[in-house]
Amino acid sequence: MTQPLKSKLQGMLEVVYPSVDCDFLAEQLLATMGLAPNADAPPAHQNHWDETDVLLITYADTLQQPEEKPLVTLKRFLDDCLKDTISAVHILPFFPFSSDDGFSVMDYLAVNESHGGWPEIEVIARDYKLMSDLVINHMSARSRWFANYRKRIDPGKDYFFEGNPKDDLSQVVRPRTSPLLNPVQTDDGERYVWCTFSEDQVDLNFANPQVLLEFAGIIRQYLEMGILIFRMDAVAFLWKEPGTPCIHLQQTHELIKILRLLIEHHTPDAVVITETNVPNRENLTYFGNANEAHAIYNFSLPPLLINTLVTGNCRHLKTWLMSMPPAQLGTTYLNFIASHDGVGLRPTDGLLTEDEKQRLINTMESFGGKVSYRRTADGRDQPYEVNIAVWDALKGTAKGGADHWQLARFLCAHTIMLALEGIPAFYIHSLLATENDQARVEHTGRLRSINRSQWPLSQLEEALADPLTHHSKAFRELKRLIAIRRAQSAFHPNATQFTLHLGLQLFGFWRQSMRREQSVFCIHNISPEMQEVALSDINLIGTDRWVDLISGMAVEDMAGSMTLTPYQTVWLSNQHRSGAARSVPQE
């Protein structure tokens, strides 16, 4: 018999708040969300996605048009250029903010007036699955809540986490080099507030159940405005206890379960995605037992994929792929190569040696990239991420420098991402092949600005209309590849995946549809030299007709071989759409 919602919620709350009246707290949460205590649970292990799902990531104001709100401009661009290409759009924080391009939120319930308003958000949400950030770990030091914290009044008085310089903070995992504790003057005297990311981003105090109640109300408004996908920003740091690493604590995982429980009971097809830029094994824990995140960012993919293509060696990428567990039904990976942040280096811990990381850093710096650092527990500064546009990250190789294979290498990277188990996500500047924005870095003084350009719409339209620009070439070909991907049942995010062993210059894997009617062998030349692949090595079944979905070329001789030009990809698919597939990957 299914456990009533209130009873289930109360049990979770008791883990986090053992000294609180959790019966009453559960009632408050359910009332805030508008849920009945005995509300029916949504079906377990349901996939809220399929092979047609492709996500676009963008800031609200990436595209600029004079005398027009950016959200209106964005909607027109989506409709005119991407309506048949993407199914979902992640609009990075569109709320009033004080710093960090939106991630220092001043008011969770308002839309930044310079971007537009809730009506513009709702219009986008009607035509696309809309993903929004839930900036849940911290809030702006210029917010009303924080002003009330300093005045010692509600709402806000006990909403922010305080520390003590005398506390044992030696184990705290830091993503930055800035001070962890910052002194502030309040009406009760000096207090030290906890700032995981910056002095302007003060960590919230979820040990106070009122903060959880506030976020339940925020989530309900987002759902009612049409937001369907929740990106839980920096959620790994949510719960703090001096004397511990203050990352991945049990209470953090329980709070994710609680929020997911509330979200999916309100809107059964809503999706929770956790953003945890940490080593791979730690990242995987955010699936829980298919009861935490529906999807997790595949943070190891960007650095490993870029490293593969600049070294011409897929050993580490292949080893990692073989180690990745298939996601349970109802969960999946979010695959990406670039985002508004840099290319994380922590997710390569245990996957690349320190020398290999340094070689990757040196290569990226030679292509115009910058390096951001974090402070370790022993006070040392270590590289945290490389800030670079993917177009420039793939302009050459570690050994030979820049070359004429930049476009082919760039397309190869995205073709790999498109075919992997999971949902593909394209940062808008990758889809447009935008270059490093060094001028913006100089203007803002922030390294991450290198990949946060703003395009005047007329300039972008001119660049895309000119078939000779690299922007146009990349955009048109990526759209074509996405269209091919969306038509293949073998590319369902939860379809079977099996890694192929084709040497170090050919990276390959096999996908099979969930009903086993389609197989696709995805083979990528990740080197600047021609590569030969014997078809017998991938075990194509001779009774099927095999075609490369990308070029349309048919395989005529099953016993023969295939030559791949530098950075070429083939998606070899059988054309039988009924019955069990008769292709089996080579052991």
Coordinates of C-alpha atoms in Angstrom, one line a residue:
M1 CA 0.0 0.0 0.0
T2 CA 1.3 3.4 -0.9
Q3 CA 2.4 5.6 2.0
P4 CA 0.3 8.8 2.4
L5 CA 2.2 11.9 1.2
K6 CA 2.1 13.6 4.6
S7 CA 3.5 10.5 6.4
K8 CA 6.3 10.1 3.8
L9 CA 7.2 13.8 4.0
Q10 CA 7.2 13.8 7.8
G11 CA 9.6 10.8 7.8
M12 CA 12.0 12.7 5.6
L13 CA 11.7 15.9 7.6
E14 CA 12.6 14.0 10.8
V15 CA 16.0 13.1 9.4
V16 CA 16.8 16.8 8.8
Y17 CA 15.0 18.4 11.7
P18 CA 15.0 15.8 14.6
S19 CA 14.2 18.5 17.2
V20 CA 11.3 20.1 15.3
D21 CA 7.6 19.3 15.3
C22 CA 7.7 17.6 11.9
D23 CA 4.1 16.7 11.8
F24 CA 3.2 20.4 11.9
L25 CA 6.1 21.3 9.5
A26 CA 4.8 18.7 7.0
E27 CA 1.3 20.3 7.2
Q28 CA 2.8 23.7 6.6
L29 CA 4.7 22.5 3.5
L30 CA 1.7 20.8 2.0
A31 CA -0.4 23.9 2.6
T32 CA 2.2 26.1 1.0
M33 CA 2.4 23.8 -2.1
G34 CA -1.4 23.4 -2.2
L35 CA -1.2 19.6 -1.8
A36 CA -3.6 17.2 0.0
P37 CA -2.0 15.0 2.8
N38 CA -3.2 11.9 0.9
A39 CA -2.3 13.1 -2.6
D40 CA -1.5 10.3 -5.0
A41 CA 2.1 9.7 -5.8
P42 CA 3.1 9.9 -9.5
P43 CA 4.2 6.6 -11.1
A44 CA 7.7 5.6 -10.2
H45 CA 10.5 5.3 -12.8
Q46 CA 8.7 7.3 -15.5
N47 CA 10.9 8.8 -18.2
H48 CA 9.8 12.4 -18.8
W49 CA 11.9 12.6 -22.0
D50 CA 12.7 10.8 -25.2
E51 CA 15.1 11.0 -28.2
T52 CA 13.4 14.3 -29.4
D53 CA 14.5 16.2 -26.3
V54 CA 17.3 18.7 -26.8
L55 CA 18.0 21.5 -24.4
L56 CA 19.2 25.1 -25.2
I57 CA 21.0 27.0 -22.4
T58 CA 21.0 30.8 -22.6
Y59 CA 20.9 34.0 -20.6
A60 CA 17.7 36.0 -21.0
D61 CA 19.7 38.8 -22.5
T62 CA 22.2 37.0 -24.7
L63 CA 20.4 38.3 -27.8
Q64 CA 19.9 42.1 -28.0
Q65 CA 17.5 44.1 -30.1
P66 CA 17.0 47.9 -29.7
E67 CA 13.8 49.0 -28.0
E68 CA 12.8 45.4 -27.2
K69 CA 12.8 43.3 -24.0
P70 CA 15.4 40.5 -24.4
L71 CA 12.9 37.8 -23.4
V72 CA 10.8 38.9 -26.4
T73 CA 13.8 38.8 -28.6
L74 CA 14.7 35.3 -27.3
K75 CA 11.3 34.0 -28.0
R76 CA 11.3 35.2 -31.6
F77 CA 14.8 33.7 -32.2
L78 CA 13.6 30.4 -30.8
D79 CA 10.5 30.4 -33.0
D80 CA 12.3 31.5 -36.1
C81 CA 15.5 29.5 -35.9
L82 CA 15.1 26.6 -33.4
K83 CA 11.5 25.6 -33.2
D84 CA 12.2 22.2 -34.9
T85 CA 15.6 21.8 -33.2
I86 CA 15.1 22.1 -29.4
S87 CA 12.3 21.0 -27.1
A88 CA 13.4 22.8 -23.9
V89 CA 15.2 26.0 -23.0
H90 CA 17.1 26.8 -19.8
I91 CA 17.0 30.5 -19.2
L92 CA 19.8 31.3 -16.7
P93 CA 18.7 33.4 -13.7
F94 CA 16.3 36.0 -15.0
F95 CA 15.6 37.5 -11.5
P96 CA 16.8 40.9 -10.1
F97 CA 20.4 40.4 -9.1
S98 CA 23.4 42.2 -7.8
S99 CA 26.4 40.2 -9.2
D100 CA 27.6 37.0 -10.9
D101 CA 25.4 37.5 -14.0
G102 CA 22.3 36.6 -12.1
F103 CA 23.4 34.1 -9.5
S104 CA 23.3 36.7 -6.7
V105 CA 19.5 36.8 -6.6
M106 CA 17.8 39.7 -4.9
D107 CA 14.2 38.6 -5.3
Y108 CA 13.2 35.1 -6.2
L109 CA 9.6 36.0 -7.1
A110 CA 10.3 38.8 -9.6
V111 CA 11.6 38.9 -13.2
N112 CA 14.4 41.4 -13.9
E113 CA 12.6 44.3 -15.4
S114 CA 15.4 44.9 -18.0
H115 CA 14.7 41.3 -19.3
G116 CA 10.8 41.5 -19.4
G117 CA 8.3 40.1 -17.0
W118 CA 6.4 37.0 -15.9
P119 CA 4.1 37.2 -19.0
E120 CA 7.1 36.9 -21.3
I121 CA 8.3 33.9 -19.3
E122 CA 4.9 32.3 -19.5
V123 CA 4.8 32.8 -23.3
I124 CA 8.1 30.8 -23.7
A125 CA 6.9 28.1 -21.3
R126 CA 3.8 27.5 -23.4
D127 CA 5.8 26.5 -26.4
Y128 CA 9.0 25.0 -24.9
K129 CA 9.7 23.0 -21.7
L130 CA 11.1 25.7 -19.5
M131 CA 14.0 25.2 -17.2
S132 CA 14.8 27.7 -14.4
D133 CA 17.5 27.9 -11.8
L134 CA 16.6 27.4 -8.2
V135 CA 19.5 29.4 -6.7
I136 CA 19.1 27.6 -3.5
N137 CA 22.4 27.7 -1.7
H138 CA 22.9 31.5 -1.4
M139 CA 21.2 34.9 -1.9
S140 CA 22.4 38.4 -2.6
A141 CA 23.8 40.5 0.2
R142 CA 21.7 43.3 -1.3
S143 CA 18.4 41.4 -1.0
R144 CA 15.5 42.4 1.3
W145 CA 16.0 39.2 3.3
F146 CA 19.6 40.1 4.0
A147 CA 18.7 43.7 4.9
N148 CA 16.2 42.2 7.4
Y149 CA 18.9 39.8 8.7
R150 CA 21.1 42.8 9.6
K151 CA 18.1 44.6 11.2
R152 CA 17.3 41.3 13.1
I153 CA 13.7 41.2 11.8
D154 CA 11.6 38.7 9.8
P155 CA 11.5 37.6 7.1
G156 CA 15.3 37.1 7.1
K157 CA 16.4 37.3 10.7
D158 CA 17.6 33.7 10.9
Y159 CA 17.7 33.0 7.1
F160 CA 21.5 33.1 6.6
F161 CA 24.1 30.7 7.9
E162 CA 26.5 32.1 10.5
G163 CA 30.0 30.9 11.3
N164 CA 32.6 31.6 13.9
P165 CA 36.3 32.2 13.0
K166 CA 37.1 29.9 16.0
D167 CA 35.2 27.0 14.4
D168 CA 37.1 24.1 12.9
L169 CA 36.8 24.9 9.2
S170 CA 39.9 23.0 8.0
Q171 CA 37.9 20.4 6.2
V172 CA 35.5 22.7 4.3
V173 CA 35.6 22.1 0.5
R174 CA 35.8 25.4 -1.3
P175 CA 35.1 26.2 -5.0
R176 CA 36.7 29.7 -4.6
T177 CA 39.7 31.4 -3.1
S178 CA 37.7 34.2 -1.5
P179 CA 37.2 34.3 2.3
L180 CA 34.6 31.8 3.6
L181 CA 33.4 33.9 6.5
N182 CA 32.7 37.6 6.1
P183 CA 32.0 40.0 9.0
V184 CA 28.8 42.1 8.8
Q185 CA 27.4 44.6 11.2
T186 CA 23.9 43.8 12.5
D187 CA 21.7 45.5 15.1
D188 CA 22.9 42.8 17.5
G189 CA 26.5 43.5 16.8
E190 CA 29.1 41.9 14.4
R191 CA 28.2 38.5 12.9
Y192 CA 30.2 36.3 10.5
V193 CA 28.2 35.1 7.6
W194 CA 29.1 32.0 5.5
C195 CA 29.9 32.8 1.8
T196 CA 30.8 29.7 -0.2
F197 CA 31.1 31.6 -3.4
S198 CA 31.6 35.3 -2.9
E199 CA 31.0 38.1 -0.3
D200 CA 27.9 39.1 -2.2
Q201 CA 26.5 35.6 -2.2
V202 CA 25.5 34.8 1.4
D203 CA 24.7 31.1 2.2
L204 CA 21.1 30.4 3.3
N205 CA 20.5 28.6 6.6
F206 CA 18.4 25.5 5.9
A207 CA 18.7 24.5 9.5
N208 CA 15.9 27.0 9.9
P209 CA 12.8 25.2 8.6
Q210 CA 11.3 28.6 7.7
V211 CA 13.8 28.8 4.9
L212 CA 12.5 25.5 3.5
L213 CA 9.0 26.8 3.7
E214 CA 10.0 30.0 1.8
F215 CA 11.4 27.8 -1.0
A216 CA 8.3 25.7 -1.2
G217 CA 6.4 28.9 -1.9
I218 CA 8.9 30.0 -4.5
I219 CA 8.8 26.6 -6.2
R220 CA 5.0 26.7 -6.3
Q221 CA 5.0 30.1 -8.0
Y222 CA 7.5 28.8 -10.6
L223 CA 5.4 25.8 -11.3
E224 CA 2.3 28.0 -11.8
M225 CA 4.2 30.2 -14.2
G226 CA 4.9 27.2 -16.4
I227 CA 8.4 26.2 -15.2
L228 CA 8.8 22.5 -15.6
I229 CA 12.5 21.8 -15.0
F230 CA 14.3 22.9 -11.9
R231 CA 18.1 23.3 -11.9
M232 CA 19.2 23.2 -8.3
D233 CA 22.3 25.4 -8.4
A234 CA 25.3 24.6 -6.2
V235 CA 23.1 22.3 -4.1
A236 CA 26.0 20.1 -2.9
F237 CA 26.9 22.9 -0.4
L238 CA 23.4 23.3 1.0
W239 CA 23.9 22.0 4.6
K240 CA 26.8 23.1 6.7
E241 CA 28.4 21.6 9.9
P242 CA 31.7 23.0 11.1
G243 CA 34.2 20.1 11.5
T244 CA 33.0 18.5 8.3
P245 CA 33.7 19.1 4.5
C246 CA 30.3 20.9 4.4
I247 CA 29.6 19.2 1.0
H248 CA 27.3 16.2 0.2
L249 CA 26.1 16.0 3.8
Q250 CA 23.2 13.6 4.5
Q251 CA 20.8 16.5 5.2
T252 CA 21.5 17.9 1.7
H253 CA 20.4 14.7 0.1
E254 CA 17.3 14.5 2.3
L255 CA 16.4 18.1 1.4
I256 CA 16.6 17.2 -2.3
K257 CA 14.3 14.3 -1.8
I258 CA 11.9 16.5 0.1
L259 CA 11.8 19.1 -2.6
R260 CA 11.4 16.5 -5.4
L261 CA 8.6 14.9 -3.5
L262 CA 6.7 18.2 -3.3
I263 CA 7.5 19.2 -6.9
E264 CA 6.4 15.9 -8.5
H265 CA 3.2 15.7 -6.4
H266 CA 2.3 19.2 -7.6
T267 CA 3.3 18.6 -11.3
P268 CA 3.9 14.9 -12.0
D269 CA 6.0 15.5 -15.2
A270 CA 8.3 18.1 -13.6
V271 CA 12.0 17.4 -13.5
V272 CA 14.7 18.1 -10.9
I273 CA 18.3 18.5 -12.1
T274 CA 21.2 18.8 -9.7
E275 CA 24.2 21.0 -10.5
T276 CA 27.1 19.5 -8.7
N277 CA 30.5 20.3 -10.2
V278 CA 32.4 17.6 -8.3
P279 CA 34.4 14.4 -9.0
N280 CA 32.4 11.8 -10.9
R281 CA 31.7 9.3 -8.1
E282 CA 30.4 12.1 -5.9
N283 CA 28.2 13.5 -8.7
L284 CA 26.6 10.1 -9.3
T285 CA 25.3 10.0 -5.7
Y286 CA 22.7 12.7 -6.5
F287 CA 20.5 10.2 -8.3
G288 CA 19.9 8.7 -4.9
N289 CA 17.8 5.6 -5.4
A290 CA 15.9 7.2 -8.2
N291 CA 14.4 9.5 -5.6
E292 CA 16.7 12.6 -5.7
A293 CA 17.6 14.2 -9.1
H294 CA 15.8 13.0 -12.2
A295 CA 18.9 14.1 -14.1
I296 CA 22.5 15.1 -13.2
Y297 CA 24.9 17.2 -15.2
N298 CA 27.5 14.9 -16.7
F299 CA 30.4 17.1 -15.5
S300 CA 33.2 14.8 -16.5
L301 CA 32.2 14.8 -20.1
P302 CA 33.4 18.4 -21.1
P303 CA 37.0 18.2 -19.9
L304 CA 37.5 14.6 -21.0
L305 CA 36.0 15.2 -24.5
I306 CA 38.0 18.3 -25.0
N307 CA 41.1 16.5 -23.8
T308 CA 40.4 13.6 -26.2
L309 CA 40.2 15.9 -29.2
V310 CA 43.2 18.0 -28.5
T311 CA 45.4 15.0 -27.7
G312 CA 44.0 12.7 -30.4
N313 CA 43.8 9.9 -27.8
C314 CA 40.5 8.6 -26.4
R315 CA 41.8 6.3 -23.7
H316 CA 40.5 8.3 -20.8
L317 CA 37.2 9.1 -22.4
K318 CA 36.7 5.4 -23.2
T319 CA 37.7 4.3 -19.7
W320 CA 35.3 6.8 -18.1
L321 CA 32.4 5.8 -20.4
M322 CA 32.9 2.1 -19.6
S323 CA 32.7 3.0 -15.9
M324 CA 29.4 5.0 -16.1
P325 CA 26.4 3.0 -14.8
P326 CA 23.3 3.0 -17.0
A327 CA 20.8 5.4 -15.5
Q328 CA 17.7 3.8 -14.0
L329 CA 14.5 4.4 -15.7
G330 CA 13.1 7.7 -14.5
T331 CA 16.7 9.1 -14.3
T332 CA 19.1 10.2 -16.9
Y333 CA 22.3 12.2 -17.6
L334 CA 22.4 15.8 -18.9
N335 CA 25.2 15.9 -21.4
F336 CA 26.9 19.1 -22.3
I337 CA 30.2 20.4 -23.5
A338 CA 29.9 24.0 -22.5
S339 CA 27.8 26.1 -20.1
H340 CA 27.8 29.7 -18.8
D341 CA 30.6 28.5 -16.4
G342 CA 34.0 27.2 -17.4
V343 CA 35.2 23.7 -18.2
G344 CA 35.4 22.1 -14.7
L345 CA 38.6 20.4 -13.7
R346 CA 37.5 18.8 -10.4
P347 CA 35.4 16.3 -12.4
T348 CA 38.6 14.9 -13.8
D349 CA 40.0 14.0 -10.4
G350 CA 40.9 10.3 -10.6
L351 CA 40.4 10.4 -14.4
L352 CA 43.4 12.5 -15.6
T353 CA 46.8 12.6 -13.9
E354 CA 48.0 16.0 -12.6
D355 CA 50.5 16.2 -15.6
E356 CA 47.6 15.5 -18.0
K357 CA 45.5 18.2 -16.4
Q358 CA 48.4 20.7 -16.6
R359 CA 48.9 19.8 -20.3
L360 CA 45.2 20.5 -21.0
I361 CA 45.4 23.8 -19.1
N362 CA 48.5 24.8 -21.0
T363 CA 46.8 24.0 -24.3
M364 CA 43.6 25.9 -23.4
E365 CA 45.7 28.9 -22.3
S366 CA 47.5 28.8 -25.7
F367 CA 44.1 29.1 -27.3
G368 CA 43.1 32.1 -25.3
G369 CA 41.6 30.5 -22.3
K370 CA 41.9 31.6 -18.6
V371 CA 42.1 29.6 -15.4
S372 CA 40.1 30.1 -12.3
Y373 CA 41.3 28.7 -9.0
R374 CA 39.8 27.2 -5.7
R375 CA 41.4 27.1 -2.3
T376 CA 42.0 23.7 -0.8
A377 CA 41.7 22.8 2.9
D378 CA 45.4 23.2 3.4
G379 CA 45.4 26.7 2.0
R380 CA 46.7 26.0 -1.5
D381 CA 45.2 27.3 -4.7
Q382 CA 44.4 24.7 -7.3
P383 CA 43.0 25.1 -10.8
Y384 CA 39.2 24.8 -10.6
E385 CA 38.0 25.5 -14.2
V386 CA 39.2 26.6 -17.6
N387 CA 37.3 29.6 -18.9
I388 CA 37.1 29.4 -22.7
A389 CA 34.6 29.2 -25.5
V390 CA 34.4 25.7 -27.0
W391 CA 34.9 27.0 -30.5
D392 CA 38.4 28.2 -29.4
A393 CA 39.1 25.3 -27.1
L394 CA 39.0 23.1 -30.2
K395 CA 41.0 25.3 -32.6
G396 CA 44.0 22.9 -32.6
T397 CA 45.9 20.2 -30.8
A398 CA 48.1 20.0 -27.8
K399 CA 51.0 18.9 -30.0
G400 CA 50.6 21.0 -33.1
G401 CA 48.7 24.1 -32.0
A402 CA 46.1 25.8 -34.1
D403 CA 45.3 24.1 -37.4
H404 CA 42.7 24.0 -40.2
W405 CA 40.6 21.3 -38.6
Q406 CA 38.8 23.6 -36.1
L407 CA 35.3 23.2 -37.6
A408 CA 35.6 19.5 -38.1
R409 CA 36.9 19.0 -34.5
F410 CA 34.1 21.2 -33.1
L411 CA 31.4 19.2 -34.9
C412 CA 33.0 15.9 -33.9
A413 CA 32.7 16.9 -30.2
H414 CA 29.1 17.8 -30.5
T415 CA 28.3 14.7 -32.6
I416 CA 29.7 12.5 -29.8
M417 CA 27.6 14.4 -27.2
L418 CA 24.4 14.0 -29.3
A419 CA 24.7 10.2 -29.5
L420 CA 25.6 9.5 -25.8
E421 CA 23.2 8.1 -23.3
G422 CA 21.4 11.1 -21.8
I423 CA 19.8 14.4 -22.9
P424 CA 22.0 16.7 -25.0
A425 CA 22.2 20.3 -23.9
F426 CA 23.7 23.1 -26.1
Y427 CA 24.9 26.3 -24.6
I428 CA 23.8 29.0 -27.1
H429 CA 27.4 30.1 -27.7
S430 CA 28.3 26.6 -28.7
L431 CA 25.4 26.3 -31.1
L432 CA 26.5 29.7 -32.6
A433 CA 30.2 28.9 -32.5
T434 CA 30.9 32.1 -30.6
E435 CA 34.6 33.0 -30.0
N436 CA 36.4 33.9 -26.8
D437 CA 35.1 37.4 -25.7
Q438 CA 38.4 38.9 -24.4
A439 CA 36.9 42.4 -24.4
R440 CA 34.1 41.4 -22.1
V441 CA 36.6 39.9 -19.7
E442 CA 38.5 43.2 -19.6
H443 CA 35.3 45.1 -19.2
T444 CA 33.9 43.0 -16.3
G445 CA 37.1 41.8 -14.7
R446 CA 35.6 38.3 -14.5
L447 CA 37.2 35.4 -16.3
R448 CA 33.9 33.6 -16.9
S449 CA 32.8 36.6 -19.1
I450 CA 34.9 35.0 -21.8
N451 CA 32.0 32.8 -22.7
R452 CA 29.1 35.1 -21.9
S453 CA 29.0 37.3 -25.0
Q454 CA 25.9 39.2 -26.0
W455 CA 24.9 39.2 -29.7
P456 CA 23.1 42.1 -31.3
L457 CA 20.4 40.2 -33.1
S458 CA 21.0 42.0 -36.4
Q459 CA 24.7 41.1 -36.3
L460 CA 23.9 37.5 -35.5
E461 CA 21.3 37.2 -38.3
E462 CA 23.9 38.6 -40.7
A463 CA 26.5 36.1 -39.6
L464 CA 24.1 33.2 -39.9
A465 CA 22.9 34.3 -43.3
D466 CA 26.4 34.3 -44.7
P467 CA 27.2 30.7 -45.7
L468 CA 30.9 31.5 -45.5
T469 CA 31.1 32.4 -41.8
H470 CA 32.1 29.7 -39.4
H471 CA 29.0 30.6 -37.3
S472 CA 26.7 29.8 -40.2
K473 CA 28.6 26.5 -41.1
A474 CA 28.5 25.3 -37.5
F475 CA 24.9 26.3 -36.8
R476 CA 23.5 24.7 -40.0
E477 CA 25.4 21.5 -39.5
L478 CA 24.5 21.2 -35.8
K479 CA 20.9 21.7 -36.6
R480 CA 21.1 19.0 -39.3
L481 CA 22.8 16.6 -36.8
I482 CA 20.2 17.3 -34.2
A483 CA 17.4 16.6 -36.6
I484 CA 18.9 13.2 -37.4
R485 CA 19.3 12.4 -33.8
R486 CA 15.7 13.3 -32.9
A487 CA 14.4 10.7 -35.5
Q488 CA 16.3 7.7 -34.0
S489 CA 14.7 5.6 -31.3
A490 CA 18.2 4.2 -30.5
F491 CA 19.1 7.7 -29.2
H492 CA 16.5 7.7 -26.5
P493 CA 18.3 9.0 -23.3
N494 CA 17.8 5.6 -21.6
A495 CA 18.5 3.4 -24.6
T496 CA 21.3 0.8 -24.2
Q497 CA 24.9 1.9 -24.6
F498 CA 27.9 -0.3 -25.0
T499 CA 31.5 1.0 -25.5
L500 CA 33.5 -0.3 -28.5
H501 CA 37.2 -1.1 -28.5
L502 CA 38.6 0.3 -31.7
G503 CA 42.0 1.6 -30.6
L504 CA 43.0 5.1 -29.3
Q505 CA 42.2 7.2 -32.3
L506 CA 38.7 5.8 -32.9
F507 CA 36.1 6.4 -30.2
G508 CA 33.0 4.3 -30.6
F509 CA 29.9 3.1 -28.8
W510 CA 26.8 1.2 -29.7
R511 CA 23.2 2.3 -28.9
Q512 CA 20.2 0.1 -29.1
S513 CA 16.6 1.3 -28.8
M514 CA 14.6 0.3 -25.8
R515 CA 12.4 -2.0 -28.0
R516 CA 15.5 -3.3 -29.7
E517 CA 14.2 -2.5 -33.2
Q518 CA 17.1 -0.1 -34.0
S519 CA 20.9 -0.2 -33.5
V520 CA 23.3 2.6 -34.2
F521 CA 27.1 2.2 -34.1
C522 CA 28.6 5.6 -33.4
I523 CA 32.2 5.8 -34.5
H524 CA 34.3 8.9 -34.3
N525 CA 37.8 9.7 -35.7
I526 CA 39.2 11.9 -32.9
S527 CA 42.5 12.5 -34.6
P528 CA 43.8 14.8 -37.3
E529 CA 44.9 11.7 -39.4
M530 CA 42.8 9.4 -41.6
Q531 CA 41.8 6.2 -39.8
E532 CA 40.7 2.8 -41.0
V533 CA 38.1 0.7 -39.3
A534 CA 37.5 -2.9 -40.2
L535 CA 33.7 -3.5 -40.2
S536 CA 34.3 -7.0 -38.8
D537 CA 35.5 -5.3 -35.6
I538 CA 32.1 -3.8 -34.9
N539 CA 30.2 -7.0 -35.9
L540 CA 27.6 -5.6 -38.3
I541 CA 25.1 -8.4 -39.0
G542 CA 25.1 -9.2 -42.7
T543 CA 21.4 -9.8 -43.0
D544 CA 20.6 -6.1 -42.1
R545 CA 21.1 -3.1 -44.4
W546 CA 23.4 -0.6 -42.8
V547 CA 23.5 3.1 -43.6
D548 CA 25.5 6.0 -42.2
L549 CA 22.7 8.3 -41.0
I550 CA 25.0 11.4 -41.3
S551 CA 26.2 11.0 -44.9
G552 CA 23.5 8.6 -46.2
M553 CA 26.1 6.2 -47.5
A554 CA 25.2 2.5 -47.5
V555 CA 27.6 -0.1 -46.3
E556 CA 28.1 -2.4 -49.3
D557 CA 30.8 -4.8 -48.1
M558 CA 30.3 -6.1 -44.6
A559 CA 33.7 -7.8 -44.7
G560 CA 35.5 -4.7 -45.8
S561 CA 36.7 -1.5 -44.1
M562 CA 35.7 2.1 -43.8
T563 CA 38.0 5.1 -44.0
L564 CA 37.2 8.1 -41.8
T565 CA 38.7 11.4 -42.5
P566 CA 40.1 13.6 -39.7
Y567 CA 37.3 14.1 -37.1
Q568 CA 34.7 12.4 -39.2
T569 CA 31.8 10.6 -37.5
V570 CA 29.6 7.9 -38.8
W571 CA 26.3 6.7 -37.3
L572 CA 25.8 3.2 -38.8
S573 CA 22.2 2.2 -38.4
N574 CA 20.2 -0.8 -39.5
Q575 CA 17.1 0.1 -41.4
H576 CA 14.8 -2.6 -40.0
R577 CA 12.2 -1.0 -37.7
S578 CA 10.4 -4.1 -36.5
G579 CA 11.3 -7.1 -34.5
A580 CA 14.4 -7.6 -32.3
A581 CA 17.6 -6.1 -33.6
R582 CA 20.0 -8.7 -34.8
S583 CA 23.2 -6.7 -34.2
V584 CA 25.3 -7.5 -31.2
P585 CA 28.3 -5.4 -30.1
Q586 CA 31.7 -7.1 -30.3
E587 CA 32.8 -8.4 -26.9

